Amino acid sequence: MLSLSAAAQPAPIVKEGTTVKISEHVYVIPDELVPMVPNVGIVVGKRATLIVDPGMGVRSGEAVARETAKVSRNGELYIVTTHFHPEHTTGEAGLPPAAKLMRARAQQQDVDEMGMEWVKIFSSRSAVVAEVLQGITSFRKPDELFDSEKTLDLGGVRVRMVRLGPGIRAATPCSSSKRTACSSRATSR
């Protein structure tokens, strides 16, 4: 079985210039099959834009901000993450401070109890990951918490965010049935 050396593996940073329009209001920045890089969602309405999972570290967040600016001129920006792991959340640090972070209350509990511990765990995986996470000393505080669901009107496009179960806990770090999810369906009014 062949494996790439750590030096040959790409840094887990969201790649610019790969954004794809998948429906009238929804774009994705694909993960390019790079470990620890999420598929980033961008949902564009007439007055606001939502970013889903801005990646890991400041450089990913900055890349996501630049890609978002290519598909949206909206001044109002929202952020939501599917769960608290660093490759989905810490890119928030590279997004504009005025962007509003929406987070499920259960996910915020995970952030408060385990967020920085997971940043340390990820950082210990390799020098490359540690460098990507350098400077992440805390998680961004949410502008709004929701319990089971939240509908966000972006201006002609409504996005329904649904918490599908308890947040991801230490005993079940990857259980897809226990994630906070952003509905992939954006609907026009």
PDB file of C-alpha atoms in Angstrom:
ATOM      1  CA  MET A   1       0.000   0.000   0.000  1.00  0.00           C
ATOM      2  CA  LEU A   2       1.416   3.371  -1.015  1.00  0.00           C
ATOM      3  CA  SER A   3       1.146   6.465   1.118  1.00  0.00           C
ATOM      4  CA  LEU A   4       2.262  10.010   0.580  1.00  0.00           C
ATOM      5  CA  SER A   5       4.839  11.392   2.939  1.00  0.00           C
ATOM      6  CA  ALA A   6       3.772  14.282   5.138  1.00  0.00           C
ATOM      7  CA  ALA A   7       5.991  16.577   3.073  1.00  0.00           C
ATOM      8  CA  ALA A   8       4.184  15.608  -0.153  1.00  0.00           C
ATOM      9  CA  GLN A   9       0.701  16.180   1.228  1.00  0.00           C
ATOM     10  CA  PRO A  10      -0.816  19.577   0.451  1.00  0.00           C
ATOM     11  CA  ALA A  11      -1.452  22.012   3.282  1.00  0.00           C
ATOM     12  CA  PRO A  12      -5.076  21.846   4.468  1.00  0.00           C
ATOM     13  CA  ILE A  13      -6.017  25.269   3.114  1.00  0.00           C
ATOM     14  CA  VAL A  14      -9.100  26.032   1.013  1.00  0.00           C
ATOM     15  CA  LYS A  15      -8.002  26.361  -2.617  1.00  0.00           C
ATOM     16  CA  GLU A  16      -8.860  29.520  -4.504  1.00  0.00           C
ATOM     17  CA  GLY A  17     -10.035  29.594  -8.103  1.00  0.00           C
ATOM     18  CA  THR A  18     -12.051  26.380  -7.880  1.00  0.00           C
ATOM     19  CA  THR A  19     -15.482  27.730  -6.901  1.00  0.00           C
ATOM     20  CA  VAL A  20     -18.345  26.073  -8.787  1.00  0.00           C
ATOM     21  CA  LYS A  21     -21.932  27.284  -9.151  1.00  0.00           C
ATOM     22  CA  ILE A  22     -24.208  24.325  -8.378  1.00  0.00           C
ATOM     23  CA  SER A  23     -27.597  26.085  -8.473  1.00  0.00           C
ATOM     24  CA  GLU A  24     -29.020  29.567  -8.966  1.00  0.00           C
ATOM     25  CA  HIS A  25     -27.957  30.771  -5.500  1.00  0.00           C
ATOM     26  CA  VAL A  26     -25.467  28.151  -4.291  1.00  0.00           C
ATOM     27  CA  TYR A  27     -21.749  27.823  -4.912  1.00  0.00           C
ATOM     28  CA  VAL A  28     -19.223  25.353  -3.540  1.00  0.00           C
ATOM     29  CA  ILE A  29     -15.484  25.547  -3.112  1.00  0.00           C
ATOM     30  CA  PRO A  30     -14.641  21.838  -3.413  1.00  0.00           C
ATOM     31  CA  ASP A  31     -12.245  20.152  -1.018  1.00  0.00           C
ATOM     32  CA  GLU A  32     -10.141  18.897  -3.956  1.00  0.00           C
ATOM     33  CA  LEU A  33      -9.808  15.645  -1.964  1.00  0.00           C
ATOM     34  CA  VAL A  34      -7.321  17.336   0.371  1.00  0.00           C
ATOM     35  CA  PRO A  35      -7.528  15.858   3.886  1.00  0.00           C
ATOM     36  CA  MET A  36      -8.816  18.303   6.521  1.00  0.00           C
ATOM     37  CA  VAL A  37     -10.320  20.669   3.918  1.00  0.00           C
ATOM     38  CA  PRO A  38     -14.131  20.862   3.867  1.00  0.00           C
ATOM     39  CA  ASN A  39     -16.366  21.544   0.910  1.00  0.00           C
ATOM     40  CA  VAL A  40     -17.191  25.206   1.554  1.00  0.00           C
ATOM     41  CA  GLY A  41     -20.710  26.391   0.751  1.00  0.00           C
ATOM     42  CA  ILE A  42     -21.650  29.906  -0.346  1.00  0.00           C
ATOM     43  CA  VAL A  43     -25.342  30.831  -0.567  1.00  0.00           C
ATOM     44  CA  VAL A  44     -26.078  34.185  -2.190  1.00  0.00           C
ATOM     45  CA  GLY A  45     -29.251  36.201  -1.766  1.00  0.00           C
ATOM     46  CA  LYS A  46     -30.149  39.710  -2.937  1.00  0.00           C
ATOM     47  CA  ARG A  47     -28.920  41.405   0.262  1.00  0.00           C
ATOM     48  CA  ALA A  48     -26.835  38.885   2.218  1.00  0.00           C
ATOM     49  CA  THR A  49     -24.535  35.893   1.756  1.00  0.00           C
ATOM     50  CA  LEU A  50     -24.030  32.789   3.908  1.00  0.00           C
ATOM     51  CA  ILE A  51     -20.730  30.901   4.147  1.00  0.00           C
ATOM     52  CA  VAL A  52     -20.897  27.277   5.333  1.00  0.00           C
ATOM     53  CA  ASP A  53     -17.710  25.749   6.830  1.00  0.00           C
ATOM     54  CA  PRO A  54     -14.963  28.323   6.119  1.00  0.00           C
ATOM     55  CA  GLY A  55     -12.125  25.826   6.510  1.00  0.00           C
ATOM     56  CA  MET A  56      -9.119  25.635   8.810  1.00  0.00           C
ATOM     57  CA  GLY A  57      -7.061  28.603   9.897  1.00  0.00           C
ATOM     58  CA  VAL A  58      -6.836  32.239   8.952  1.00  0.00           C
ATOM     59  CA  ARG A  59      -5.494  31.589   5.422  1.00  0.00           C
ATOM     60  CA  SER A  60      -8.490  29.374   4.577  1.00  0.00           C
ATOM     61  CA  GLY A  61     -10.882  32.023   5.867  1.00  0.00           C
ATOM     62  CA  GLU A  62      -9.135  34.697   3.827  1.00  0.00           C
ATOM     63  CA  ALA A  63      -9.300  32.484   0.718  1.00  0.00           C
ATOM     64  CA  VAL A  64     -13.016  31.893   1.330  1.00  0.00           C
ATOM     65  CA  ALA A  65     -13.576  35.650   1.710  1.00  0.00           C
ATOM     66  CA  ARG A  66     -11.853  36.314  -1.631  1.00  0.00           C
ATOM     67  CA  GLU A  67     -13.829  33.563  -3.376  1.00  0.00           C
ATOM     68  CA  THR A  68     -17.069  34.873  -1.846  1.00  0.00           C
ATOM     69  CA  ALA A  69     -16.296  38.357  -3.169  1.00  0.00           C
ATOM     70  CA  LYS A  70     -16.081  36.878  -6.688  1.00  0.00           C
ATOM     71  CA  VAL A  71     -19.685  35.611  -6.550  1.00  0.00           C
ATOM     72  CA  SER A  72     -21.371  38.160  -4.264  1.00  0.00           C
ATOM     73  CA  ARG A  73     -21.229  41.912  -3.749  1.00  0.00           C
ATOM     74  CA  ASN A  74     -23.450  41.748  -0.658  1.00  0.00           C
ATOM     75  CA  GLY A  75     -22.199  43.708   2.332  1.00  0.00           C
ATOM     76  CA  GLU A  76     -24.039  41.510   4.826  1.00  0.00           C
ATOM     77  CA  LEU A  77     -22.267  38.221   5.516  1.00  0.00           C
ATOM     78  CA  TYR A  78     -23.267  35.248   7.694  1.00  0.00           C
ATOM     79  CA  ILE A  79     -21.279  32.181   8.763  1.00  0.00           C
ATOM     80  CA  VAL A  80     -22.490  28.757   9.888  1.00  0.00           C
ATOM     81  CA  THR A  81     -20.516  25.579  10.530  1.00  0.00           C
ATOM     82  CA  THR A  82     -21.625  21.958  10.406  1.00  0.00           C
ATOM     83  CA  HIS A  83     -19.696  21.033  13.560  1.00  0.00           C
ATOM     84  CA  PHE A  84     -16.971  22.342  15.848  1.00  0.00           C
ATOM     85  CA  HIS A  85     -13.879  20.570  14.482  1.00  0.00           C
ATOM     86  CA  PRO A  86     -11.067  22.973  13.516  1.00  0.00           C
ATOM     87  CA  GLU A  87     -11.176  22.179   9.777  1.00  0.00           C
ATOM     88  CA  HIS A  88     -14.769  23.485   9.678  1.00  0.00           C
ATOM     89  CA  THR A  89     -14.601  26.391  12.124  1.00  0.00           C
ATOM     90  CA  THR A  90     -11.238  28.084  12.533  1.00  0.00           C
ATOM     91  CA  GLY A  91     -11.396  29.689   9.085  1.00  0.00           C
ATOM     92  CA  GLU A  92     -13.837  32.078  10.780  1.00  0.00           C
ATOM     93  CA  ALA A  93     -10.734  33.938  11.995  1.00  0.00           C
ATOM     94  CA  GLY A  94      -9.930  34.994   8.419  1.00  0.00           C
ATOM     95  CA  LEU A  95     -13.400  36.343   7.641  1.00  0.00           C
ATOM     96  CA  PRO A  96     -14.412  39.978   8.161  1.00  0.00           C
ATOM     97  CA  PRO A  97     -15.204  40.875  11.798  1.00  0.00           C
ATOM     98  CA  ALA A  98     -18.618  42.218  10.700  1.00  0.00           C
ATOM     99  CA  ALA A  99     -19.688  38.754   9.441  1.00  0.00           C
ATOM    100  CA  LYS A 100     -22.366  37.331  11.737  1.00  0.00           C
ATOM    101  CA  LEU A 101     -21.737  33.845  13.127  1.00  0.00           C
ATOM    102  CA  MET A 102     -24.813  31.658  13.641  1.00  0.00           C
ATOM    103  CA  ARG A 103     -24.299  28.537  15.746  1.00  0.00           C
ATOM    104  CA  ALA A 104     -26.474  25.826  17.259  1.00  0.00           C
ATOM    105  CA  ARG A 105     -26.437  25.959  21.048  1.00  0.00           C
ATOM    106  CA  ALA A 106     -25.280  22.291  21.253  1.00  0.00           C
ATOM    107  CA  GLN A 107     -22.386  23.080  18.917  1.00  0.00           C
ATOM    108  CA  GLN A 108     -21.432  26.078  21.054  1.00  0.00           C
ATOM    109  CA  GLN A 109     -21.341  23.777  24.067  1.00  0.00           C
ATOM    110  CA  ASP A 110     -18.877  21.568  22.159  1.00  0.00           C
ATOM    111  CA  VAL A 111     -16.780  24.627  21.270  1.00  0.00           C
ATOM    112  CA  ASP A 112     -16.744  25.779  24.891  1.00  0.00           C
ATOM    113  CA  GLU A 113     -15.911  22.354  26.319  1.00  0.00           C
ATOM    114  CA  MET A 114     -13.607  20.876  23.676  1.00  0.00           C
ATOM    115  CA  GLY A 115     -12.837  23.390  20.921  1.00  0.00           C
ATOM    116  CA  MET A 116      -9.307  24.412  21.862  1.00  0.00           C
ATOM    117  CA  GLU A 117      -8.473  20.850  22.900  1.00  0.00           C
ATOM    118  CA  TRP A 118      -9.301  19.764  19.327  1.00  0.00           C
ATOM    119  CA  VAL A 119      -7.189  22.610  17.910  1.00  0.00           C
ATOM    120  CA  LYS A 120      -4.271  21.165  19.930  1.00  0.00           C
ATOM    121  CA  ILE A 121      -5.063  17.620  18.730  1.00  0.00           C
ATOM    122  CA  PHE A 122      -5.115  18.746  15.105  1.00  0.00           C
ATOM    123  CA  SER A 123      -1.949  20.821  15.573  1.00  0.00           C
ATOM    124  CA  SER A 124      -0.134  17.762  16.900  1.00  0.00           C
ATOM    125  CA  ARG A 125      -0.826  15.814  13.688  1.00  0.00           C
ATOM    126  CA  SER A 126       1.954  17.487  11.700  1.00  0.00           C
ATOM    127  CA  ALA A 127       4.090  20.613  11.475  1.00  0.00           C
ATOM    128  CA  VAL A 128       2.067  21.655   8.404  1.00  0.00           C
ATOM    129  CA  VAL A 129      -1.243  21.525  10.296  1.00  0.00           C
ATOM    130  CA  ALA A 130       0.318  23.270  13.310  1.00  0.00           C
ATOM    131  CA  GLU A 131       1.446  26.089  11.014  1.00  0.00           C
ATOM    132  CA  VAL A 132      -2.039  26.392   9.455  1.00  0.00           C
ATOM    133  CA  LEU A 133      -3.569  26.666  12.948  1.00  0.00           C
ATOM    134  CA  GLN A 134      -0.895  29.040  14.266  1.00  0.00           C
ATOM    135  CA  GLY A 135      -2.469  32.022  15.988  1.00  0.00           C
ATOM    136  CA  ILE A 136      -5.800  30.295  16.707  1.00  0.00           C
ATOM    137  CA  THR A 137      -6.109  30.905  20.437  1.00  0.00           C
ATOM    138  CA  SER A 138      -9.882  30.978  20.752  1.00  0.00           C
ATOM    139  CA  PHE A 139     -13.053  30.462  18.774  1.00  0.00           C
ATOM    140  CA  ARG A 140     -15.108  33.328  17.456  1.00  0.00           C
ATOM    141  CA  LYS A 141     -18.118  34.064  19.656  1.00  0.00           C
ATOM    142  CA  PRO A 142     -21.458  33.539  17.907  1.00  0.00           C
ATOM    143  CA  ASP A 143     -23.677  36.512  17.158  1.00  0.00           C
ATOM    144  CA  GLU A 144     -26.732  34.281  17.478  1.00  0.00           C
ATOM    145  CA  LEU A 145     -27.396  30.857  18.968  1.00  0.00           C
ATOM    146  CA  PHE A 146     -30.313  28.668  17.956  1.00  0.00           C
ATOM    147  CA  ASP A 147     -31.742  25.525  19.531  1.00  0.00           C
ATOM    148  CA  SER A 148     -33.267  23.236  16.916  1.00  0.00           C
ATOM    149  CA  GLU A 149     -33.460  25.334  13.765  1.00  0.00           C
ATOM    150  CA  LYS A 150     -33.053  28.785  12.316  1.00  0.00           C
ATOM    151  CA  THR A 151     -34.277  30.180   9.008  1.00  0.00           C
ATOM    152  CA  LEU A 152     -32.119  32.907   7.551  1.00  0.00           C
ATOM    153  CA  ASP A 153     -33.510  35.235   4.871  1.00  0.00           C
ATOM    154  CA  LEU A 154     -30.706  36.389   2.588  1.00  0.00           C
ATOM    155  CA  GLY A 155     -33.046  38.442   0.421  1.00  0.00           C
ATOM    156  CA  GLY A 156     -35.150  36.290  -1.869  1.00  0.00           C
ATOM    157  CA  VAL A 157     -33.326  33.174  -0.644  1.00  0.00           C
ATOM    158  CA  ARG A 158     -34.214  31.472   2.618  1.00  0.00           C
ATOM    159  CA  VAL A 159     -31.805  29.011   4.207  1.00  0.00           C
ATOM    160  CA  ARG A 160     -33.047  26.637   6.887  1.00  0.00           C
ATOM    161  CA  MET A 161     -30.343  25.535   9.313  1.00  0.00           C
ATOM    162  CA  VAL A 162     -31.272  22.453  11.334  1.00  0.00           C
ATOM    163  CA  ARG A 163     -29.546  20.881  14.321  1.00  0.00           C
ATOM    164  CA  LEU A 164     -29.923  17.169  13.673  1.00  0.00           C
ATOM    165  CA  GLY A 165     -29.011  15.948  17.140  1.00  0.00           C
ATOM    166  CA  PRO A 166     -26.637  16.592  19.995  1.00  0.00           C
ATOM    167  CA  GLY A 167     -23.343  18.143  19.051  1.00  0.00           C
ATOM    168  CA  ILE A 168     -20.460  15.867  18.207  1.00  0.00           C
ATOM    169  CA  ARG A 169     -19.168  14.597  21.520  1.00  0.00           C
ATOM    170  CA  ALA A 170     -15.743  13.176  22.342  1.00  0.00           C
ATOM    171  CA  ALA A 171     -17.105   9.611  22.240  1.00  0.00           C
ATOM    172  CA  THR A 172     -18.616  10.057  18.768  1.00  0.00           C
ATOM    173  CA  PRO A 173     -16.286  12.437  16.907  1.00  0.00           C
ATOM    174  CA  CYS A 174     -17.518  11.643  13.386  1.00  0.00           C
ATOM    175  CA  SER A 175     -21.095  10.432  13.736  1.00  0.00           C
ATOM    176  CA  SER A 176     -23.026  11.983  10.864  1.00  0.00           C
ATOM    177  CA  SER A 177     -26.286  11.509  12.766  1.00  0.00           C
ATOM    178  CA  LYS A 178     -25.052  13.876  15.475  1.00  0.00           C
ATOM    179  CA  ARG A 179     -24.137  16.943  13.459  1.00  0.00           C
ATOM    180  CA  THR A 180     -25.440  20.412  13.216  1.00  0.00           C
ATOM    181  CA  ALA A 181     -26.319  20.767   9.563  1.00  0.00           C
ATOM    182  CA  CYS A 182     -27.103  23.519   7.178  1.00  0.00           C
ATOM    183  CA  SER A 183     -29.792  22.423   4.794  1.00  0.00           C
ATOM    184  CA  SER A 184     -28.340  22.137   1.321  1.00  0.00           C
ATOM    185  CA  ARG A 185     -31.569  23.419  -0.143  1.00  0.00           C
ATOM    186  CA  ALA A 186     -31.787  27.172  -0.617  1.00  0.00           C
ATOM    187  CA  THR A 187     -35.163  28.277  -1.885  1.00  0.00           C
ATOM    188  CA  SER A 188     -36.169  31.440  -3.705  1.00  0.00           C
ATOM    189  CA  ARG A 189     -39.245  33.340  -2.726  1.00  0.00           C
TER     190      ARG A 189
END
